[in-house]
mmCIF file of C-alpha atoms and ligand atoms in Angstrom:
data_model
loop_
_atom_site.group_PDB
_atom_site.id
_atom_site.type_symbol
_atom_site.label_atom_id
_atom_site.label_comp_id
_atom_site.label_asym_id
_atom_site.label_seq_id
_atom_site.Cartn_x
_atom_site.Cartn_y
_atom_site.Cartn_z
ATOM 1 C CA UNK A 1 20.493 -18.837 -270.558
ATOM 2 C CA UNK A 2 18.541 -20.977 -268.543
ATOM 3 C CA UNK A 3 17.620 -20.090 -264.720
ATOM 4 C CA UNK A 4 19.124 -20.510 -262.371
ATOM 5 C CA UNK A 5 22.465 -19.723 -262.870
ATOM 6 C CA UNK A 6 22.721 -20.543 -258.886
ATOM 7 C CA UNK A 7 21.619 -23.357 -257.753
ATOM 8 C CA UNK A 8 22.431 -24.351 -253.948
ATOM 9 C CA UNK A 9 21.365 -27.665 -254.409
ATOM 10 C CA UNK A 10 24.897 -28.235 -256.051
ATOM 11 C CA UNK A 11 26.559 -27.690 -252.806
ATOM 12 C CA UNK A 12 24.197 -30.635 -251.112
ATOM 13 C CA UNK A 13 24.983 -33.787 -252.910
ATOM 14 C CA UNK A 14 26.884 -35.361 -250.894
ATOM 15 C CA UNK A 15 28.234 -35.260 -247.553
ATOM 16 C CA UNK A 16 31.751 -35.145 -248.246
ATOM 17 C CA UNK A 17 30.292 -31.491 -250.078
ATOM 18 C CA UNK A 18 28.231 -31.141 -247.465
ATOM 19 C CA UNK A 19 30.832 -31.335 -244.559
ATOM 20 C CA UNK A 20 33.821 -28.840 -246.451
ATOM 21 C CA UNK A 21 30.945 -25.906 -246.383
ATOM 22 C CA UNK A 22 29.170 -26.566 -243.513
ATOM 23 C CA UNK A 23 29.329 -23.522 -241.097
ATOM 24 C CA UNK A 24 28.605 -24.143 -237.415
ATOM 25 C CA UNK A 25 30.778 -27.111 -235.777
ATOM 26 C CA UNK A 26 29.671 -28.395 -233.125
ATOM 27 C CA UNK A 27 33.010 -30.387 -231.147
ATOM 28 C CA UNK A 28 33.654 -32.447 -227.881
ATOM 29 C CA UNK A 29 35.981 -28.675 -226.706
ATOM 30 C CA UNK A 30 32.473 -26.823 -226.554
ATOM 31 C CA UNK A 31 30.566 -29.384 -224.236
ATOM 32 C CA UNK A 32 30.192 -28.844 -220.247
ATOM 33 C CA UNK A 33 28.350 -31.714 -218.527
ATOM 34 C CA UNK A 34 26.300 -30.792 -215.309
ATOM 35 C CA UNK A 35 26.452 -33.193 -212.059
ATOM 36 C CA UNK A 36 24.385 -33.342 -208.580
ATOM 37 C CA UNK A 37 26.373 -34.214 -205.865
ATOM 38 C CA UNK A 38 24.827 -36.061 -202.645
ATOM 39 C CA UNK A 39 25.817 -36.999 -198.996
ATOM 40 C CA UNK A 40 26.691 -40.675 -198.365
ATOM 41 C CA UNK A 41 28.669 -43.529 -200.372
ATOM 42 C CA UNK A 42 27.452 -45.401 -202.716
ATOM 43 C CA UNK A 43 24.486 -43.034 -203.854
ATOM 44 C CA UNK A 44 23.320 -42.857 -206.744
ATOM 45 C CA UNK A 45 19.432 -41.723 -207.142
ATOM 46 C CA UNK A 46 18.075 -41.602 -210.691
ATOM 47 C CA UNK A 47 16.211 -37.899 -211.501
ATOM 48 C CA UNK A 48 13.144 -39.424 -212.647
ATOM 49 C CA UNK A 49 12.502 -36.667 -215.057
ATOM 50 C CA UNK A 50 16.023 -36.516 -216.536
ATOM 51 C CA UNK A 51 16.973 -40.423 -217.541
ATOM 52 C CA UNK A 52 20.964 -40.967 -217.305
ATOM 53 C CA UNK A 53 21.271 -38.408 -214.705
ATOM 54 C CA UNK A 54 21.613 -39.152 -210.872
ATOM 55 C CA UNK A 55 22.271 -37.535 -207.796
ATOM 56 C CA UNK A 56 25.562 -38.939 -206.845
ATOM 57 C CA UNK A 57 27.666 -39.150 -203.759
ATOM 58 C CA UNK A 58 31.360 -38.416 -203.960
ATOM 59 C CA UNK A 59 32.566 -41.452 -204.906
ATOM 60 C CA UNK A 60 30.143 -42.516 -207.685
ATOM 61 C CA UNK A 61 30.725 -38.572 -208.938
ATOM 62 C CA UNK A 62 34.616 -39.296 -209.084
ATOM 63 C CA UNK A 63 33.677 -42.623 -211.244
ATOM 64 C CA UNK A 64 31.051 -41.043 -213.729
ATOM 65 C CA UNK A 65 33.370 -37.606 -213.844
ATOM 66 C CA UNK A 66 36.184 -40.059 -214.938
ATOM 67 C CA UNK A 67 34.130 -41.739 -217.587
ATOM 68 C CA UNK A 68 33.089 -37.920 -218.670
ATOM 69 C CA UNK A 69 37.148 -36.846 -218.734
ATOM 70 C CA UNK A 70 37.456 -39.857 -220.604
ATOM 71 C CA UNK A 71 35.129 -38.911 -223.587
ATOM 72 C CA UNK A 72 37.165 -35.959 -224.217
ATOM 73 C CA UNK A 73 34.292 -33.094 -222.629
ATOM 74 C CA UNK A 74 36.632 -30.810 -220.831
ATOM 75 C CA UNK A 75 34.482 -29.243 -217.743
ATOM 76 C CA UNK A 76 31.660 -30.210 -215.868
ATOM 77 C CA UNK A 77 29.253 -28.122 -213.894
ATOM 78 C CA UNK A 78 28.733 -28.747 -210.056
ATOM 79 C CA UNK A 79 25.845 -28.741 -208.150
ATOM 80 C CA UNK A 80 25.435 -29.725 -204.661
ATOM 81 C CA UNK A 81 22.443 -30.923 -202.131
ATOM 82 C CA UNK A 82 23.142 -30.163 -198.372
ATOM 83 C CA UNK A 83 22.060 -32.441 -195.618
ATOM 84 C CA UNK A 84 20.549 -30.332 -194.091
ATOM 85 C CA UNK A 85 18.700 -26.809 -195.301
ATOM 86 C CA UNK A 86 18.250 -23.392 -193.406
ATOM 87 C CA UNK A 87 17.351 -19.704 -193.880
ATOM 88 C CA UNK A 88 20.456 -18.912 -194.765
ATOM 89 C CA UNK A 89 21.924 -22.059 -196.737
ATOM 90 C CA UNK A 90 24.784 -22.095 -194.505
ATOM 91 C CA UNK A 91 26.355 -25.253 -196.365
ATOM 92 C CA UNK A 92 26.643 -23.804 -199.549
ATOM 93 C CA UNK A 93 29.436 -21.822 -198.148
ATOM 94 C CA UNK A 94 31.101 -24.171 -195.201
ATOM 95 C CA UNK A 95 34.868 -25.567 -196.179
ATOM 96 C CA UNK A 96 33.459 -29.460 -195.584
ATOM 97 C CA UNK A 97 30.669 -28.701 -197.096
ATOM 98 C CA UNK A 98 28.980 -30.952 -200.148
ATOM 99 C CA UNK A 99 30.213 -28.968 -203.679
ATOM 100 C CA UNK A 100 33.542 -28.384 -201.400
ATOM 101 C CA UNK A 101 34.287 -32.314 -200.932
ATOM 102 C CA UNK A 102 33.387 -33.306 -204.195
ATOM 103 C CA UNK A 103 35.803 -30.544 -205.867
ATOM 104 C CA UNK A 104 38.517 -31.438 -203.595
ATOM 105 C CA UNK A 105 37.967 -35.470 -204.491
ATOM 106 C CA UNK A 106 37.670 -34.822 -208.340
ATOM 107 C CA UNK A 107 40.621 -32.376 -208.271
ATOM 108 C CA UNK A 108 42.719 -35.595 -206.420
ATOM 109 C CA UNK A 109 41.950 -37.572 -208.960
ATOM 110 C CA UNK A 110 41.087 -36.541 -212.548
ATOM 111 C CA UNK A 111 43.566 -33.935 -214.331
ATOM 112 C CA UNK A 112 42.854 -31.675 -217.010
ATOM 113 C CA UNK A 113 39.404 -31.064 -216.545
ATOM 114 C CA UNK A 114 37.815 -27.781 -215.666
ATOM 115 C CA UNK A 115 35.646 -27.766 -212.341
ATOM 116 C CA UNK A 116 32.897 -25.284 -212.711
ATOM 117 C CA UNK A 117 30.575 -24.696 -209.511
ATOM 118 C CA UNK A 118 27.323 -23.255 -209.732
ATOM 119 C CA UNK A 119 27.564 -20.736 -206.814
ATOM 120 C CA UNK A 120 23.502 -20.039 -205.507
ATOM 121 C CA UNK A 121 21.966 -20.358 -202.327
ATOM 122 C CA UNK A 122 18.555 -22.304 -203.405
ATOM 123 C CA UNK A 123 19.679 -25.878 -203.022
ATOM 124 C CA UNK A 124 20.359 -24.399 -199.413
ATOM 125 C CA UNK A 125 17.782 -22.649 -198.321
ATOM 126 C CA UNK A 126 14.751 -24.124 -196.416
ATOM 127 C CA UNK A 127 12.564 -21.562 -198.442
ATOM 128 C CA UNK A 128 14.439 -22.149 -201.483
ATOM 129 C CA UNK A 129 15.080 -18.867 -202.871
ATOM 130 C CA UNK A 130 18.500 -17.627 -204.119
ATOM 131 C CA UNK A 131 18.728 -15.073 -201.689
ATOM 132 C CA UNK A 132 17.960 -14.134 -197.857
ATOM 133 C CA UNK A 133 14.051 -13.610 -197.352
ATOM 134 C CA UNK A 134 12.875 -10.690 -195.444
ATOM 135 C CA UNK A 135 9.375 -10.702 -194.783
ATOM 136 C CA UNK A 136 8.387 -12.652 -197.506
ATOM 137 C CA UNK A 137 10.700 -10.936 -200.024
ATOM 138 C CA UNK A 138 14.441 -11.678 -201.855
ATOM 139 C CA UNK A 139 16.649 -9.506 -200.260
ATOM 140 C CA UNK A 140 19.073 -7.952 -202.896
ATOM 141 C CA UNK A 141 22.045 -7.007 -201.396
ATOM 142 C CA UNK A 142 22.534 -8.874 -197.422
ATOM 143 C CA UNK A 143 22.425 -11.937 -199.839
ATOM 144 C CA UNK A 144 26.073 -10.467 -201.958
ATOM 145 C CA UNK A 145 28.272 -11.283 -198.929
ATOM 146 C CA UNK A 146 26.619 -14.923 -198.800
ATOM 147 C CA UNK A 147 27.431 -15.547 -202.342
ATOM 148 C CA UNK A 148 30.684 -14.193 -202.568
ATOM 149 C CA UNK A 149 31.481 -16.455 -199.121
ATOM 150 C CA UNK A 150 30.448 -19.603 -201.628
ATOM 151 C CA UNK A 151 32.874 -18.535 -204.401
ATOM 152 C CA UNK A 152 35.630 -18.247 -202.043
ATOM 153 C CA UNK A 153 34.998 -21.563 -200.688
ATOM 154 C CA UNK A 154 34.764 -23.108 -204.041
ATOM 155 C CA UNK A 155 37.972 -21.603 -205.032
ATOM 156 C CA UNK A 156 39.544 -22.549 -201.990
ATOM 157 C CA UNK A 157 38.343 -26.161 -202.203
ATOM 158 C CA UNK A 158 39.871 -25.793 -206.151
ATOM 159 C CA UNK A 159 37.032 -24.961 -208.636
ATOM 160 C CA UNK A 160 38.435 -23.824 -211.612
ATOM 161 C CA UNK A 161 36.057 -21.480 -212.165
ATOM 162 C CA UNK A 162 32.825 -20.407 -210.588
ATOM 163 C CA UNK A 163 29.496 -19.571 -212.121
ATOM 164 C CA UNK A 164 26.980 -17.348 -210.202
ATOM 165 C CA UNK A 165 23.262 -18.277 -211.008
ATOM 166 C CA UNK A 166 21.025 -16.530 -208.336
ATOM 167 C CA UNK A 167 20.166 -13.327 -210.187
ATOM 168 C CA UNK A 168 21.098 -10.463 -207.910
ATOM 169 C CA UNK A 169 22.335 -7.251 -208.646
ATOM 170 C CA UNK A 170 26.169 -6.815 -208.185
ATOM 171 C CA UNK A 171 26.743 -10.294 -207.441
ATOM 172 C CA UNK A 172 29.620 -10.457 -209.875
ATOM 173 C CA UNK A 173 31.261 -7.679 -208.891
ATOM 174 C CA UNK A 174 31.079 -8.558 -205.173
ATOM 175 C CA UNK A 175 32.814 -12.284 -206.136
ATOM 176 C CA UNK A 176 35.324 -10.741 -208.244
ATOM 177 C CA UNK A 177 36.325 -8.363 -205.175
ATOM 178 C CA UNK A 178 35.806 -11.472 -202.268
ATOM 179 C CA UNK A 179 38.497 -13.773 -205.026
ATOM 180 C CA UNK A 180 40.658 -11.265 -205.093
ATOM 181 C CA UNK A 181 40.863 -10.683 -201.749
ATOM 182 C CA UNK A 182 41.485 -13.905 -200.868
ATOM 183 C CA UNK A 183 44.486 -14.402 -203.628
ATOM 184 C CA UNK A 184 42.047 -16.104 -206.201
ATOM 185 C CA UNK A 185 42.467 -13.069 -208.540
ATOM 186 C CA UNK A 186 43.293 -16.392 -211.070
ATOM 187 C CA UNK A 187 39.529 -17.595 -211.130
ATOM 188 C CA UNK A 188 37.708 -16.865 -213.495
ATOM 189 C CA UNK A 189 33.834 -16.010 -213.327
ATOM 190 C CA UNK A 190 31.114 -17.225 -215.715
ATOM 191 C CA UNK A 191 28.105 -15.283 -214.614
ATOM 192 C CA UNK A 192 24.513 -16.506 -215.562
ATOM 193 C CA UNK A 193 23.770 -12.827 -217.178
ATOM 194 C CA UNK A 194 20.911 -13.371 -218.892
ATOM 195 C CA UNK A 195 18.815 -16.124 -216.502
ATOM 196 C CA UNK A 196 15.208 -16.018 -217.770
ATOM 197 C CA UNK A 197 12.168 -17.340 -214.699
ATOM 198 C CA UNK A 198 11.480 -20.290 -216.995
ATOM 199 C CA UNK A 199 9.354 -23.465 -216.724
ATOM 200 C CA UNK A 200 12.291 -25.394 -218.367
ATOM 201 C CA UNK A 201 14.170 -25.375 -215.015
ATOM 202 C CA UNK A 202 10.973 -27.705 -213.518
ATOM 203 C CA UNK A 203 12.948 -31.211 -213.639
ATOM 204 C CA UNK A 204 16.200 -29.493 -212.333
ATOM 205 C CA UNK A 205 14.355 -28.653 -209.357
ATOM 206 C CA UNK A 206 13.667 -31.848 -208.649
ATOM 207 C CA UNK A 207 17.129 -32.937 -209.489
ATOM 208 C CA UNK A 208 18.586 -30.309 -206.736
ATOM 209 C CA UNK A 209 15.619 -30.083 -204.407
ATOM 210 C CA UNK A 210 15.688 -26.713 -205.377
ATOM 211 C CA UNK A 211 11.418 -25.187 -205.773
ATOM 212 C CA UNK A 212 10.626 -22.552 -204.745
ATOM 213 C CA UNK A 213 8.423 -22.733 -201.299
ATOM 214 C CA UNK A 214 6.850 -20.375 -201.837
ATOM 215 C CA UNK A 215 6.229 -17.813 -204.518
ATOM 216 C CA UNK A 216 8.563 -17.925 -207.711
ATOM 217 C CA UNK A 217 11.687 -16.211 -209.280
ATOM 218 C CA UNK A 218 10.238 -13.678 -211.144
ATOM 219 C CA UNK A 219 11.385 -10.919 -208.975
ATOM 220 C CA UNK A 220 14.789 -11.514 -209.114
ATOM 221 C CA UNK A 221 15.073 -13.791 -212.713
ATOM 222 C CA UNK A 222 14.364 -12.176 -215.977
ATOM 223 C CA UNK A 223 11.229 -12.103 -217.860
ATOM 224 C CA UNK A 224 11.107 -14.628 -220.628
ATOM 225 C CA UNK A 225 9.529 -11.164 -222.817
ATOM 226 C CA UNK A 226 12.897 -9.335 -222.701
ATOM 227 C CA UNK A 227 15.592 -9.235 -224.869
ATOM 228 C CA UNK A 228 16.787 -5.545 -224.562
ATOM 229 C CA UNK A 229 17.251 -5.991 -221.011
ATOM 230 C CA UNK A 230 19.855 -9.331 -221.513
ATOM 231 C CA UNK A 231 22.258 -6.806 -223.257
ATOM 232 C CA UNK A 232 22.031 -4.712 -220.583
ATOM 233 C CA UNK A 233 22.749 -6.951 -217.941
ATOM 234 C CA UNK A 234 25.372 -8.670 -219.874
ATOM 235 C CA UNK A 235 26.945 -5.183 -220.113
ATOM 236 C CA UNK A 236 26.430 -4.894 -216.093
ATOM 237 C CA UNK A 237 27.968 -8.285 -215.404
ATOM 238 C CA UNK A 238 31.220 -7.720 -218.102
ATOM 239 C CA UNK A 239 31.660 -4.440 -216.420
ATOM 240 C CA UNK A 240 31.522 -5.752 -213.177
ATOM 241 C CA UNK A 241 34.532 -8.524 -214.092
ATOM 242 C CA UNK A 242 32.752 -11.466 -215.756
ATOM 243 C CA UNK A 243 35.032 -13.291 -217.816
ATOM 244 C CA UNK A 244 32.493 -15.625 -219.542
ATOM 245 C CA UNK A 245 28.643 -14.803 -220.266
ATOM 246 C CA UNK A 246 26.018 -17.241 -219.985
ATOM 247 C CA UNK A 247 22.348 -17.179 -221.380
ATOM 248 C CA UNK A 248 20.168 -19.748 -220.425
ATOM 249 C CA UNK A 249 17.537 -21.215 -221.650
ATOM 250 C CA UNK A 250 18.828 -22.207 -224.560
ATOM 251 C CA UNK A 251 16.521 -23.097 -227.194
ATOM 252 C CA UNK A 252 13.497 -20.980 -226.736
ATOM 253 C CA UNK A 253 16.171 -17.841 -226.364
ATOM 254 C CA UNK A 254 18.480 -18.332 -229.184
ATOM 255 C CA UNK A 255 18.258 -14.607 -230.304
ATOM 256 C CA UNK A 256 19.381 -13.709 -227.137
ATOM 257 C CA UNK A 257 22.357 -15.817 -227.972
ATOM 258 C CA UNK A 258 22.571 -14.027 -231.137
ATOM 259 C CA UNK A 259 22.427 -10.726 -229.835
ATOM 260 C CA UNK A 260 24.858 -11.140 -226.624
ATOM 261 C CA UNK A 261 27.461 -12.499 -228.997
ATOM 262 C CA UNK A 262 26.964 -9.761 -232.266
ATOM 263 C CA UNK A 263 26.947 -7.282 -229.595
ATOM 264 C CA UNK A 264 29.549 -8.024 -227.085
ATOM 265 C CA UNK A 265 31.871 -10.741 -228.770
ATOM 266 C CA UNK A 266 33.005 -12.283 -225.636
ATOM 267 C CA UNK A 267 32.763 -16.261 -225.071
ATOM 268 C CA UNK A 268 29.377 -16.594 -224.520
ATOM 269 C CA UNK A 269 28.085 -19.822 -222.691
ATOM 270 C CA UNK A 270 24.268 -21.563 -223.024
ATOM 271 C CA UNK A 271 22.712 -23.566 -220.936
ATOM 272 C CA UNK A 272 20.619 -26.076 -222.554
ATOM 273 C CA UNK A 273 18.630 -26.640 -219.468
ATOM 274 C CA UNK A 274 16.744 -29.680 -217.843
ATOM 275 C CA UNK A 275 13.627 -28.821 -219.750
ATOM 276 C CA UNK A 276 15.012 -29.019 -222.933
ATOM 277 C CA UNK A 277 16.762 -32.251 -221.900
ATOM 278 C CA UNK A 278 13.466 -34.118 -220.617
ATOM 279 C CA UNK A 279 11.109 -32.809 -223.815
ATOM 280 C CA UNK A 280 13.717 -34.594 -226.041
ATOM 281 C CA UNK A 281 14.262 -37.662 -223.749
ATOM 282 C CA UNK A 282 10.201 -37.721 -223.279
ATOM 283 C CA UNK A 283 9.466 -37.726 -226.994
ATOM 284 C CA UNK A 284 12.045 -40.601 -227.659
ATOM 285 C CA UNK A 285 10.938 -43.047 -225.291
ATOM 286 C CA UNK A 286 7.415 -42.199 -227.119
ATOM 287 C CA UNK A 287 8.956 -43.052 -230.604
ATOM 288 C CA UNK A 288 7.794 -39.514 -231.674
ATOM 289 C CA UNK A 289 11.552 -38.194 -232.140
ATOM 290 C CA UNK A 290 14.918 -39.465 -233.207
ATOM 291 C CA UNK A 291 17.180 -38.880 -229.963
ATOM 292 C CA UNK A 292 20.370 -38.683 -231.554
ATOM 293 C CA UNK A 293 19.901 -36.541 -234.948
ATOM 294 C CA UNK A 294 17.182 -34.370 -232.851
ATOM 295 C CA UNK A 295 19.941 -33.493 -230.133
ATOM 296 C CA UNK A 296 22.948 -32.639 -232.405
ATOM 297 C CA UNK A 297 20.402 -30.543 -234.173
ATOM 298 C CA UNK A 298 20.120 -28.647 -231.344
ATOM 299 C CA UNK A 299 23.069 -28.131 -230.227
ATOM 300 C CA UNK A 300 24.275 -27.458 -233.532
ATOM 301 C CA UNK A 301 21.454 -24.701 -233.539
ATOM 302 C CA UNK A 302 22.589 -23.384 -230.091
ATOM 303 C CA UNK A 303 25.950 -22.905 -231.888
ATOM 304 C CA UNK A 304 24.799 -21.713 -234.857
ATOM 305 C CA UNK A 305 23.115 -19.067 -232.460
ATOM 306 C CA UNK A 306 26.655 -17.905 -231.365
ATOM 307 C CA UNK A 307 27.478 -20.291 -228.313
ATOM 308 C CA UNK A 308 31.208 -20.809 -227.388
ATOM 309 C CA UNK A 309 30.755 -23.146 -225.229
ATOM 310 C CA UNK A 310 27.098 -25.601 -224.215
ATOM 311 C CA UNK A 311 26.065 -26.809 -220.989
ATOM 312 C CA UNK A 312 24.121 -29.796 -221.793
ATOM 313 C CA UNK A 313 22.953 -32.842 -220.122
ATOM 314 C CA UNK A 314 23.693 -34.937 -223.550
ATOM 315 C CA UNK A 315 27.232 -33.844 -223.097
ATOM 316 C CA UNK A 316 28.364 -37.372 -222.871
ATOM 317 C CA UNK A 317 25.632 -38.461 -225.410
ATOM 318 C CA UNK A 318 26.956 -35.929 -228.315
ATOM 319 C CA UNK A 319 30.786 -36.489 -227.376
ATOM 320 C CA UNK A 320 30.277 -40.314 -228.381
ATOM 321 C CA UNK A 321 27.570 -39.693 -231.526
ATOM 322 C CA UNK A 322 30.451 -37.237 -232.557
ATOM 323 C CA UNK A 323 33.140 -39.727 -231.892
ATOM 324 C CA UNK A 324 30.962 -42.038 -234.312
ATOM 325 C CA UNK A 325 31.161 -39.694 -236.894
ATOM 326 C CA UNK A 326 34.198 -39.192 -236.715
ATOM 327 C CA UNK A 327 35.074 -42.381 -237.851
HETATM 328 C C1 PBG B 1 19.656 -22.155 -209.584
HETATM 329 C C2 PBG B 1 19.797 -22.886 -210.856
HETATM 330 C C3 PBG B 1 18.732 -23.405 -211.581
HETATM 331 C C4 PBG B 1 19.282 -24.020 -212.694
HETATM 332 C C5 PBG B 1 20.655 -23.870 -212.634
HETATM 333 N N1 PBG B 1 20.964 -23.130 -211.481
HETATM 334 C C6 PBG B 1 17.277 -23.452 -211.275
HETATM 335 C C7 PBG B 1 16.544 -22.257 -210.952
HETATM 336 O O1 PBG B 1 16.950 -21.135 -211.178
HETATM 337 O O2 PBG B 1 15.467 -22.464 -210.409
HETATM 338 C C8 PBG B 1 18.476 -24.718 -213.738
HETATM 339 C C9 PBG B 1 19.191 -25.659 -214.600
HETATM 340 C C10 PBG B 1 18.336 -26.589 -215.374
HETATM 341 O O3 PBG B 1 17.109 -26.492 -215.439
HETATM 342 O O4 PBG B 1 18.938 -27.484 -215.977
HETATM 343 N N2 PBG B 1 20.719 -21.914 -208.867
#
């Protein structure tokens, strides 16, 4: 007998083969699309390093979160830009302030989609650091109280869920405590376990106004070397009543992916983030990558990976190249 007896190029030759043993789907269910919302009417600023994406007042956010509903993605991801900053980003947790408006509008009207908030204190802060600075440092634990204040006032406003992305130690377990004290024991928490200090969050920063003024993140975000250390704050944050997981970067950490999903097996989120988003979006424009095969690839790698669910800024990009394939 001849060899091979195997031969995987049987199970290639053609896509109709090709699509019955094809492992890792990547659907419209698994995609979470991120907004910045804005003071004022009428707003709409285009992020100059992210093209499609805009900081948005209210009611251009109700219009482009309709059009998102529309395509079938079934949550977005909230983040706000305060008219005015301080020391203690005191509008990331007032009732009128800007994430609690623009829940409050969207919930009024566009049903059956999830409202996520990102629940941090840097788009707030004049320093902008996630936390309260004391003499030049991040202050772990004075800042819990501030971020469990914003969850509340997310919930209370109607988020649907809310996802804490500063870092600190505890922080989940002082939100899960503030929510249920306040009757929210219903809302669930995605945490941001395993947030790396990465240089693919540079055009987000721009997006939110968010830099650092001074220093960096490194003493309170994780260290792009570690992969041990995601388990074990994954473990921290699960134990301390996360329902959801979320490890972000996405492409450049897509063992960690692996590992937080082999080990733990709870819905695991990534966040493709702004970095990823403008390297693609940057080598298109040059001619030096195709947009649309290059980003299903990826996502279909971040799946692959072990991702439940993807925050992505092509959310509405893959919903309608997956709509096209569909038909
Ligand atoms: C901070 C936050 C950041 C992102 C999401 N939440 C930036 C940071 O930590 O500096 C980055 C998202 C992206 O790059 O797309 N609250």
């Amino acid at each position: 007998m001849s060899y091979p007896i195997y031969r995987p190029r049987r199970l290639r030759q053609s896509e109709t083969i090709r699509r019955m043993v094809r492992e890792a789907r990547l659907s419209v269910d698994q995609l979470v699309m991120p907004f910045f919302v804005t003071h004022g009417r009428g707003v709409r600023r285009e992020i100059g390093s992210m093209p499609g994406n805009h900081q948005l007042s209210v009611d251009e956010l109700v219009r482009e979160v309709k059009e998102t509903a529309s395509l079938g993605i079934p949550a977005i991801l909230l983040f706000g830009l305060p008219a005015e900053k301080d020391a203690v980003g005191s509008e990331a947790y007032a009732r009128d302030g800007i994430v609690q408006q623009a829940v409050r509008a969207i919930k009024n009207s566009v049903s059956d989609l999830l409202v996520i908030t990102d629940v941090c204190l840097c788009e707030y802060t004049s320093h902008g650091h996630c936390g309260v600075v004391e003499r030049g440092r991040v202050k772990n634990d004075p800042t819990l109280d501030l971020l469990a204040k914003v969850a509340v006032s997310h919930a209370e406003a109607g988020a649907d869920m809310v996802a804490p992305s500063d870092m600190m130690d505890g922080r989940v377990a002082s939100i899960r405590e503030a929510l249920d004290e306040s009757g929210l024991e219903e809302t669930p928490i995605l945490a941001y376990a395993a947030k790396y200090a990465s240089s693919f969050y540079g055009p987000f920063r721009e997006a939110a106004e968010s830099a650092p003024q001074f220093g960096d993140r490194r003493a309170y975000q994780m260290d792009p070397a570690n992969g041990d250390e995601a388990l074990r704050e994954v473990a921290l944050d699960l134990d301390e009543g996360a329902d959801m997981v979320m490890v972000k970067p996405a492409m450049a950490y897509l063992d960690i992916l692996w590992r937080v999903k082999a080990e733990f097996g709870v819905p695991v989120a990534a966040y493709s983030v702004s970095g990823e988003f403008a390297m693609l979006k940057a080598a298109a424009r040059l001619g030096w990558l195709d947009e649309e095969r290059t980003m299903l690839e990826m996502l279909t790698a971040i799946r692959r990976a072990g991702a439940d669910l993807i925050v992505t800024y092509f959310a509405r990009d893959a919903a309608r190249a997956l709509r096209q394939q569909e038909r």
